């Protein structure tokens, strides 16, 4: 079930009210909200002004009405915004969420008071009311998010940023709870590092659909260069990237494999894939699958190599948070003697967004054992300076839990004379991060995204998914 980014999302809206505070504040609040919703792309699901007193929620009866409205839109509501133009009714908010049974992220906003308008006609006391609402939600066992400022007017730029971040949290949570990942082939025999628990994933709403690599290769071998589907994919590949010195027969092989992988994804409604890329593919089919994986990742259908299922899950989470493609990389090399820089590397399956100088090439290291002529399809390219969010989701099988680490840094333009897909990362206290990765049994693979979204991912994974999360 794909969750698209960059499009309006539906939020349930609860406007809290308390009868001994001025009612007109509720009406003014509705106007304020509609302005900011239009700016950020929110489709509000909220009580009509005639359904309750000015569309606010105070009494249990009003909570019932609001909850009923939310349940009617349960398939589309991705989160709930609680707004307190005055103190609000703590029980009304909590009861609405309890009765609605949505199990979605909740953001709590409260209005600031104006020091020059603290009279009975304009006093809000929402500073205090927000604490009471949070206390009740905590008692009810309902998880919630907070604005950066304890009280903030909807017109404040920080609230607009909070709302955008909350929308991203909603996308991540809904996406992770419904994602379907295709595992193509067995993991490489030498890579215990990418083992994972399907059962722990399934308990968290993450489904894995497996297929033997022989089925994929067998179906690819049945296709010919004359098939229209192969011609179409070949055209798409040539439009996507320069082909370098790749022979025509290898391009046709890559295109045939691409057809079959796309059919597999459509048949099973998959959001992401993890593929056995070496060494069976090269030895039994004669090319790399990197180009297809890059195209999928660029089109927001992330694909990870070495059947790294939790790696592609990490790619998907970061994609949902940022609205941009992710890439699976190796924590691969030190960068000279700079303790806060390292080299990120992989044979060549990164999304085109990371590779302005993209070109189909070979995988020289892999070629030393399987023959470089069997590794066409790997992409070459250097990632330039960019913002960086990095991280990794894993199943911790001995503990029976999901765990993750995330952080932010930058990608740099520092010189790097090597091949494949490559980048230089600069991360504060990188040595401490590597200590954490090693001591906690994380994989050698990490995911990078050209964004600053670690806070969004932490909120989604820790607060709403209930995972063990370390933010570096």
CSV table of N, CA and C in Angstrom, one decimal, residues 20-138:
chain,number,residue,atom,x,y,z
A,20,UNK,N,-16.5,28.1,29.9
A,20,UNK,CA,-16.4,29.4,30.6
A,20,UNK,C,-15.3,30.3,30.0
A,21,UNK,N,-14.8,29.9,28.8
A,21,UNK,CA,-13.9,30.7,28.0
A,21,UNK,C,-14.6,31.2,26.8
A,22,UNK,N,-14.2,32.3,26.2
A,22,UNK,CA,-14.9,33.0,25.1
A,22,UNK,C,-15.1,32.0,23.9
A,23,UNK,N,-16.3,31.8,23.5
A,23,UNK,CA,-16.6,30.9,22.3
A,23,UNK,C,-16.0,31.4,21.0
A,24,UNK,N,-16.0,32.8,20.9
A,24,UNK,CA,-15.6,33.3,19.6
A,24,UNK,C,-14.2,32.9,19.3
A,25,UNK,N,-13.4,32.5,20.2
A,25,UNK,CA,-12.0,32.1,20.0
A,25,UNK,C,-12.0,30.8,19.1
A,26,UNK,N,-13.0,30.0,19.2
A,26,UNK,CA,-13.2,28.8,18.5
A,26,UNK,C,-13.4,29.1,17.0
A,27,UNK,N,-14.3,30.1,16.7
A,27,UNK,CA,-14.6,30.5,15.4
A,27,UNK,C,-13.4,31.1,14.7
A,28,UNK,N,-12.6,32.0,15.4
A,28,UNK,CA,-11.4,32.6,14.9
A,28,UNK,C,-10.4,31.5,14.6
A,29,UNK,N,-10.3,30.5,15.4
A,29,UNK,CA,-9.3,29.4,15.2
A,29,UNK,C,-9.6,28.7,13.9
A,30,UNK,N,-10.8,28.4,13.6
A,30,UNK,CA,-11.2,27.7,12.4
A,30,UNK,C,-10.6,28.4,11.2
A,31,UNK,N,-10.8,29.7,11.2
A,31,UNK,CA,-10.3,30.6,10.0
A,31,UNK,C,-8.8,30.5,10.0
A,32,UNK,N,-8.1,30.6,11.1
A,32,UNK,CA,-6.6,30.5,11.2
A,32,UNK,C,-6.2,29.2,10.6
A,33,UNK,N,-6.8,28.1,11.0
A,33,UNK,CA,-6.4,26.7,10.5
A,33,UNK,C,-6.6,26.6,9.0
A,34,UNK,N,-7.7,27.0,8.5
A,34,UNK,CA,-7.9,26.9,7.1
A,34,UNK,C,-6.9,27.6,6.2
A,35,UNK,N,-6.4,28.7,6.7
A,35,UNK,CA,-5.3,29.4,6.0
A,35,UNK,C,-4.0,28.5,6.0
A,36,UNK,N,-3.6,28.0,7.1
A,36,UNK,CA,-2.4,27.2,7.1
A,36,UNK,C,-2.6,25.9,6.4
A,37,UNK,N,-3.8,25.3,6.5
A,37,UNK,CA,-4.0,24.0,5.8
A,37,UNK,C,-3.8,24.2,4.3
A,38,UNK,N,-4.3,25.3,3.8
A,38,UNK,CA,-4.2,25.6,2.3
A,38,UNK,C,-2.7,25.7,1.9
A,39,UNK,N,-1.9,26.3,2.8
A,39,UNK,CA,-0.5,26.5,2.5
A,39,UNK,C,0.3,25.1,2.5
A,40,UNK,N,0.0,24.2,3.4
A,40,UNK,CA,0.8,23.0,3.5
A,40,UNK,C,0.2,21.8,2.9
A,41,UNK,N,-1.1,21.9,2.4
A,41,UNK,CA,-1.7,20.8,1.7
A,41,UNK,C,-2.4,19.8,2.7
A,42,UNK,N,-3.2,20.3,3.6
A,42,UNK,CA,-4.0,19.4,4.5
A,42,UNK,C,-5.4,19.4,4.1
A,43,UNK,N,-6.0,18.3,3.9
A,43,UNK,CA,-7.5,18.1,3.8
A,43,UNK,C,-8.1,17.9,5.1
A,44,UNK,N,-8.7,18.9,5.8
A,44,UNK,CA,-9.2,18.7,7.1
A,44,UNK,C,-10.5,18.0,7.2
A,45,UNK,N,-10.6,17.0,8.1
A,45,UNK,CA,-11.8,16.3,8.5
A,45,UNK,C,-12.2,16.9,9.8
A,46,UNK,N,-13.2,17.8,9.9
A,46,UNK,CA,-13.6,18.5,11.1
A,46,UNK,C,-15.1,18.7,11.2
A,47,UNK,N,-15.6,18.8,12.4
A,47,UNK,CA,-17.0,19.0,12.6
A,47,UNK,C,-17.4,20.4,12.0
A,48,UNK,N,-18.6,20.3,11.4
A,48,UNK,CA,-19.2,21.6,10.9
A,48,UNK,C,-19.5,22.5,12.0
A,49,UNK,N,-19.5,23.8,11.7
A,49,UNK,CA,-19.8,24.8,12.8
A,49,UNK,C,-21.2,24.6,13.4
A,50,UNK,N,-22.1,24.0,12.7
A,50,UNK,CA,-23.5,23.8,13.2
A,50,UNK,C,-23.6,22.4,13.9
A,51,UNK,N,-22.7,21.5,13.7
A,51,UNK,CA,-22.8,20.2,14.3
A,51,UNK,C,-22.7,20.2,15.9
A,52,UNK,N,-21.8,21.1,16.3
A,52,UNK,CA,-21.6,21.4,17.8
A,52,UNK,C,-21.5,22.9,17.9
A,53,UNK,N,-21.3,23.4,19.1
A,53,UNK,CA,-21.1,24.8,19.3
A,53,UNK,C,-19.8,25.3,18.6
A,54,UNK,N,-20.0,25.9,17.4
A,54,UNK,CA,-19.0,26.4,16.6
A,54,UNK,C,-18.0,25.3,16.1
A,55,UNK,N,-18.5,24.1,16.1
A,55,UNK,CA,-17.7,23.0,15.6
A,55,UNK,C,-16.6,22.5,16.6
A,56,UNK,N,-16.7,23.0,17.8
A,56,UNK,CA,-15.7,22.6,18.9
A,56,UNK,C,-16.1,21.3,19.5
A,57,UNK,N,-15.2,20.8,20.4
A,57,UNK,CA,-15.5,19.5,21.1
A,57,UNK,C,-15.3,19.8,22.6
A,58,UNK,N,-16.3,19.6,23.4
A,58,UNK,CA,-16.2,19.8,24.8
A,58,UNK,C,-16.9,18.7,25.6
A,59,UNK,N,-18.2,18.4,25.3
A,59,UNK,CA,-18.9,17.4,26.0
A,59,UNK,C,-18.7,16.0,25.5
A,60,UNK,N,-19.1,15.1,26.2
A,60,UNK,CA,-19.1,13.7,25.7
A,60,UNK,C,-19.9,13.5,24.5
A,61,UNK,N,-21.1,14.1,24.4
A,61,UNK,CA,-21.9,14.0,23.3
A,61,UNK,C,-21.2,14.6,22.0
A,62,UNK,N,-20.5,15.7,22.2
A,62,UNK,CA,-19.7,16.3,21.1
A,62,UNK,C,-18.6,15.4,20.7
A,63,UNK,N,-18.0,14.8,21.7
A,63,UNK,CA,-16.9,13.8,21.4
A,63,UNK,C,-17.4,12.7,20.6
A,64,UNK,N,-18.6,12.2,20.9
A,64,UNK,CA,-19.3,11.1,20.1
A,64,UNK,C,-19.5,11.5,18.6
A,65,UNK,N,-20.0,12.8,18.5
A,65,UNK,CA,-20.2,13.2,17.1
A,65,UNK,C,-18.9,13.3,16.3
A,66,UNK,N,-17.8,13.8,16.9
A,66,UNK,CA,-16.6,14.0,16.3
A,66,UNK,C,-16.0,12.6,15.9
A,67,UNK,N,-16.1,11.7,16.9
A,67,UNK,CA,-15.5,10.4,16.7
A,67,UNK,C,-16.3,9.6,15.5
A,68,UNK,N,-17.6,9.9,15.5
A,68,UNK,CA,-18.4,9.2,14.4
A,68,UNK,C,-17.9,9.8,13.0
A,69,UNK,N,-17.7,11.1,13.0
A,69,UNK,CA,-17.2,11.7,11.7
A,69,UNK,C,-15.8,11.1,11.3
A,70,UNK,N,-14.9,10.9,12.3
A,70,UNK,CA,-13.6,10.4,12.0
A,70,UNK,C,-13.7,8.9,11.5
A,71,UNK,N,-14.6,8.2,12.2
A,71,UNK,CA,-14.7,6.8,11.7
A,71,UNK,C,-15.2,6.6,10.3
A,72,UNK,N,-16.1,7.6,9.9
A,72,UNK,CA,-16.6,7.6,8.5
A,72,UNK,C,-15.4,7.8,7.5
A,73,UNK,N,-14.4,8.5,8.0
A,73,UNK,CA,-13.2,8.8,7.1
A,73,UNK,C,-12.0,8.0,7.5
A,74,UNK,N,-12.2,6.9,8.3
A,74,UNK,CA,-11.0,6.2,8.8
A,74,UNK,C,-10.0,5.7,7.8
A,75,UNK,N,-10.5,5.4,6.6
A,75,UNK,CA,-9.6,4.9,5.5
A,75,UNK,C,-8.7,6.0,5.0
A,76,UNK,N,-9.1,7.3,5.2
A,76,UNK,CA,-8.3,8.3,4.6
A,76,UNK,C,-7.5,9.2,5.6
A,77,UNK,N,-8.0,9.2,6.9
A,77,UNK,CA,-7.4,10.0,7.9
A,77,UNK,C,-6.0,9.4,8.3
A,78,UNK,N,-4.9,10.2,8.1
A,78,UNK,CA,-3.6,9.7,8.4
A,78,UNK,C,-3.1,10.2,9.8
A,79,UNK,N,-3.7,11.2,10.3
A,79,UNK,CA,-3.3,11.7,11.6
A,79,UNK,C,-4.4,12.6,12.2
A,80,UNK,N,-4.2,13.0,13.4
A,80,UNK,CA,-5.2,13.9,14.0
A,80,UNK,C,-4.5,15.1,14.6
A,81,UNK,N,-5.0,16.3,14.4
A,81,UNK,CA,-4.5,17.6,14.9
A,81,UNK,C,-5.5,18.0,16.0
A,82,UNK,N,-5.0,18.2,17.2
A,82,UNK,CA,-5.8,18.7,18.3
A,82,UNK,C,-5.4,20.2,18.5
A,83,UNK,N,-6.4,21.0,18.5
A,83,UNK,CA,-6.1,22.5,18.5
A,83,UNK,C,-6.8,23.0,19.8
A,84,UNK,N,-6.1,23.9,20.5
A,84,UNK,CA,-6.7,24.5,21.8
A,84,UNK,C,-6.7,26.0,21.6
A,85,UNK,N,-7.8,26.6,21.2
A,85,UNK,CA,-7.8,28.0,21.1
A,85,UNK,C,-8.0,28.6,22.5
A,86,UNK,N,-8.5,27.8,23.4
A,86,UNK,CA,-8.6,28.2,24.9
A,86,UNK,C,-8.2,26.9,25.7
A,87,UNK,N,-8.5,26.9,26.9
A,87,UNK,CA,-8.0,25.8,27.8
A,87,UNK,C,-8.4,24.4,27.2
A,88,UNK,N,-9.6,24.4,26.6
A,88,UNK,CA,-10.1,23.2,26.0
A,88,UNK,C,-10.6,22.2,27.1
A,89,UNK,N,-11.3,21.2,26.6
A,89,UNK,CA,-11.8,20.2,27.6
A,89,UNK,C,-10.9,18.9,27.4
A,90,UNK,N,-10.2,18.6,28.4
A,90,UNK,CA,-9.2,17.5,28.3
A,90,UNK,C,-9.9,16.2,28.1
A,91,UNK,N,-11.0,15.9,28.7
A,91,UNK,CA,-11.8,14.7,28.5
A,91,UNK,C,-12.4,14.6,27.2
A,92,UNK,N,-12.9,15.7,26.6
A,92,UNK,CA,-13.5,15.7,25.3
A,92,UNK,C,-12.5,15.3,24.3
A,93,UNK,N,-11.3,15.8,24.3
A,93,UNK,CA,-10.3,15.4,23.3
A,93,UNK,C,-9.9,13.9,23.5
A,94,UNK,N,-9.7,13.4,24.7
A,94,UNK,CA,-9.3,12.0,24.9
A,94,UNK,C,-10.4,11.1,24.5
A,95,UNK,N,-11.6,11.4,24.9
A,95,UNK,CA,-12.8,10.6,24.5
A,95,UNK,C,-13.0,10.5,23.0
A,96,UNK,N,-12.8,11.6,22.3
A,96,UNK,CA,-12.9,11.6,20.9
A,96,UNK,C,-11.9,10.6,20.3
A,97,UNK,N,-10.7,10.6,20.7
A,97,UNK,CA,-9.7,9.8,20.1
A,97,UNK,C,-9.9,8.3,20.5
A,98,UNK,N,-10.4,8.1,21.7
A,98,UNK,CA,-10.7,6.7,22.2
A,98,UNK,C,-11.8,6.1,21.3
A,99,UNK,N,-12.9,6.9,21.2
A,99,UNK,CA,-14.1,6.4,20.4
A,99,UNK,C,-13.8,6.2,19.0
A,100,UNK,N,-12.9,7.1,18.4
A,100,UNK,CA,-12.7,7.0,17.0
A,100,UNK,C,-11.9,5.8,16.6
A,101,UNK,N,-11.0,5.3,17.5
A,101,UNK,CA,-10.2,4.1,17.3
A,101,UNK,C,-9.4,4.1,16.0
A,102,UNK,N,-8.7,5.3,15.7
A,102,UNK,CA,-8.0,5.4,14.5
A,102,UNK,C,-6.6,4.9,14.6
A,103,UNK,N,-5.9,4.9,15.7
A,103,UNK,CA,-4.6,4.5,15.9
A,103,UNK,C,-3.6,5.2,14.9
A,104,UNK,N,-3.7,6.5,14.9
A,104,UNK,CA,-2.8,7.3,14.0
A,104,UNK,C,-2.1,8.3,14.8
A,105,UNK,N,-1.0,9.0,14.3
A,105,UNK,CA,-0.3,10.0,15.0
A,105,UNK,C,-1.2,11.2,15.4
A,106,UNK,N,-0.9,11.8,16.5
A,106,UNK,CA,-1.7,12.9,17.1
A,106,UNK,C,-0.8,14.1,17.4
A,107,UNK,N,-1.1,15.3,16.9
A,107,UNK,CA,-0.3,16.5,17.2
A,107,UNK,C,-1.1,17.4,18.0
A,108,UNK,N,-0.6,18.0,19.1
A,108,UNK,CA,-1.3,18.9,20.0
A,108,UNK,C,-0.7,20.3,19.8
A,109,UNK,N,-1.6,21.2,19.5
A,109,UNK,CA,-1.2,22.6,19.4
A,109,UNK,C,-2.1,23.4,20.4
A,110,UNK,N,-1.5,24.5,20.9
A,110,UNK,CA,-2.2,25.4,21.8
A,110,UNK,C,-1.9,26.8,21.5
A,111,UNK,N,-2.9,27.7,21.6
A,111,UNK,CA,-2.7,29.1,21.3
A,111,UNK,C,-2.0,29.8,22.4
A,112,UNK,N,-1.2,30.8,22.0
A,112,UNK,CA,-0.6,31.7,23.1
A,112,UNK,C,-1.5,32.8,23.5
A,113,UNK,N,-1.4,33.3,24.7
A,113,UNK,CA,-2.1,34.4,25.2
A,113,UNK,C,-1.4,35.7,24.8
A,114,UNK,N,-2.2,36.8,24.6
A,114,UNK,CA,-1.6,38.1,24.3
A,114,UNK,C,-1.6,38.9,25.7
A,115,UNK,N,-0.5,39.3,26.1
A,115,UNK,CA,-0.3,40.0,27.4
A,115,UNK,C,-1.3,41.2,27.5
A,116,UNK,N,-1.6,41.8,26.4
A,116,UNK,CA,-2.4,43.0,26.4
A,116,UNK,C,-3.9,42.7,26.4
A,117,UNK,N,-4.2,41.3,26.3
A,117,UNK,CA,-5.6,40.9,26.2
A,117,UNK,C,-5.9,39.7,27.1
A,118,UNK,N,-5.6,40.0,28.4
A,118,UNK,CA,-5.7,38.9,29.4
A,118,UNK,C,-7.0,39.1,30.2
A,119,UNK,N,-7.9,39.8,29.6
A,119,UNK,CA,-9.2,40.1,30.3
A,119,UNK,C,-10.1,38.8,30.1
A,120,UNK,N,-11.3,38.9,30.7
A,120,UNK,CA,-12.2,37.7,30.6
A,120,UNK,C,-12.7,37.5,29.2
A,121,UNK,N,-12.7,38.5,28.4
A,121,UNK,CA,-13.2,38.4,27.0
A,121,UNK,C,-12.2,37.7,26.0
A,122,UNK,N,-10.9,37.8,26.4
A,122,UNK,CA,-9.9,37.2,25.4
A,122,UNK,C,-8.9,36.3,26.0
A,123,UNK,N,-9.0,36.0,27.3
A,123,UNK,CA,-8.1,35.1,28.0
A,123,UNK,C,-8.2,33.7,27.5
A,124,UNK,N,-7.1,33.0,27.2
A,124,UNK,CA,-7.2,31.7,26.7
A,124,UNK,C,-6.8,30.6,27.7
A,125,UNK,N,-5.7,30.7,28.4
A,125,UNK,CA,-5.2,29.7,29.3
A,125,UNK,C,-4.8,28.4,28.6
A,126,UNK,N,-4.5,28.4,27.3
A,126,UNK,CA,-4.2,27.2,26.6
A,126,UNK,C,-2.9,26.6,27.0
A,127,UNK,N,-2.0,27.4,27.5
A,127,UNK,CA,-0.7,26.9,28.0
A,127,UNK,C,-1.0,25.8,29.0
A,128,UNK,N,-1.9,26.1,29.9
A,128,UNK,CA,-2.2,25.2,31.0
A,128,UNK,C,-3.1,24.0,30.4
A,129,UNK,N,-4.0,24.4,29.5
A,129,UNK,CA,-4.9,23.3,29.0
A,129,UNK,C,-4.2,22.3,28.2
A,130,UNK,N,-3.1,22.6,27.5
A,130,UNK,CA,-2.3,21.7,26.8
A,130,UNK,C,-1.7,20.6,27.7
A,131,UNK,N,-1.2,21.0,28.8
A,131,UNK,CA,-0.7,20.1,29.8
A,131,UNK,C,-1.7,19.1,30.2
A,132,UNK,N,-2.9,19.6,30.5
A,132,UNK,CA,-4.0,18.7,30.9
A,132,UNK,C,-4.4,17.8,29.8
A,133,UNK,N,-4.5,18.2,28.6
A,133,UNK,CA,-4.8,17.3,27.5
A,133,UNK,C,-3.8,16.2,27.4
A,134,UNK,N,-2.5,16.6,27.4
A,134,UNK,CA,-1.4,15.6,27.3
A,134,UNK,C,-1.5,14.6,28.5
A,135,UNK,N,-1.8,15.1,29.7
A,135,UNK,CA,-2.0,14.2,30.8
A,135,UNK,C,-3.1,13.2,30.6
A,136,UNK,N,-4.2,13.6,30.0
A,136,UNK,CA,-5.3,12.6,29.8
A,136,UNK,C,-4.9,11.6,28.7
A,137,UNK,N,-4.3,12.1,27.6
A,137,UNK,CA,-3.9,11.2,26.6
A,137,UNK,C,-2.9,10.1,27.1
A,138,UNK,N,-2.0,10.6,28.0
A,138,UNK,CA,-1.1,9.7,28.6
A,138,UNK,C,-1.8,8.6,29.4
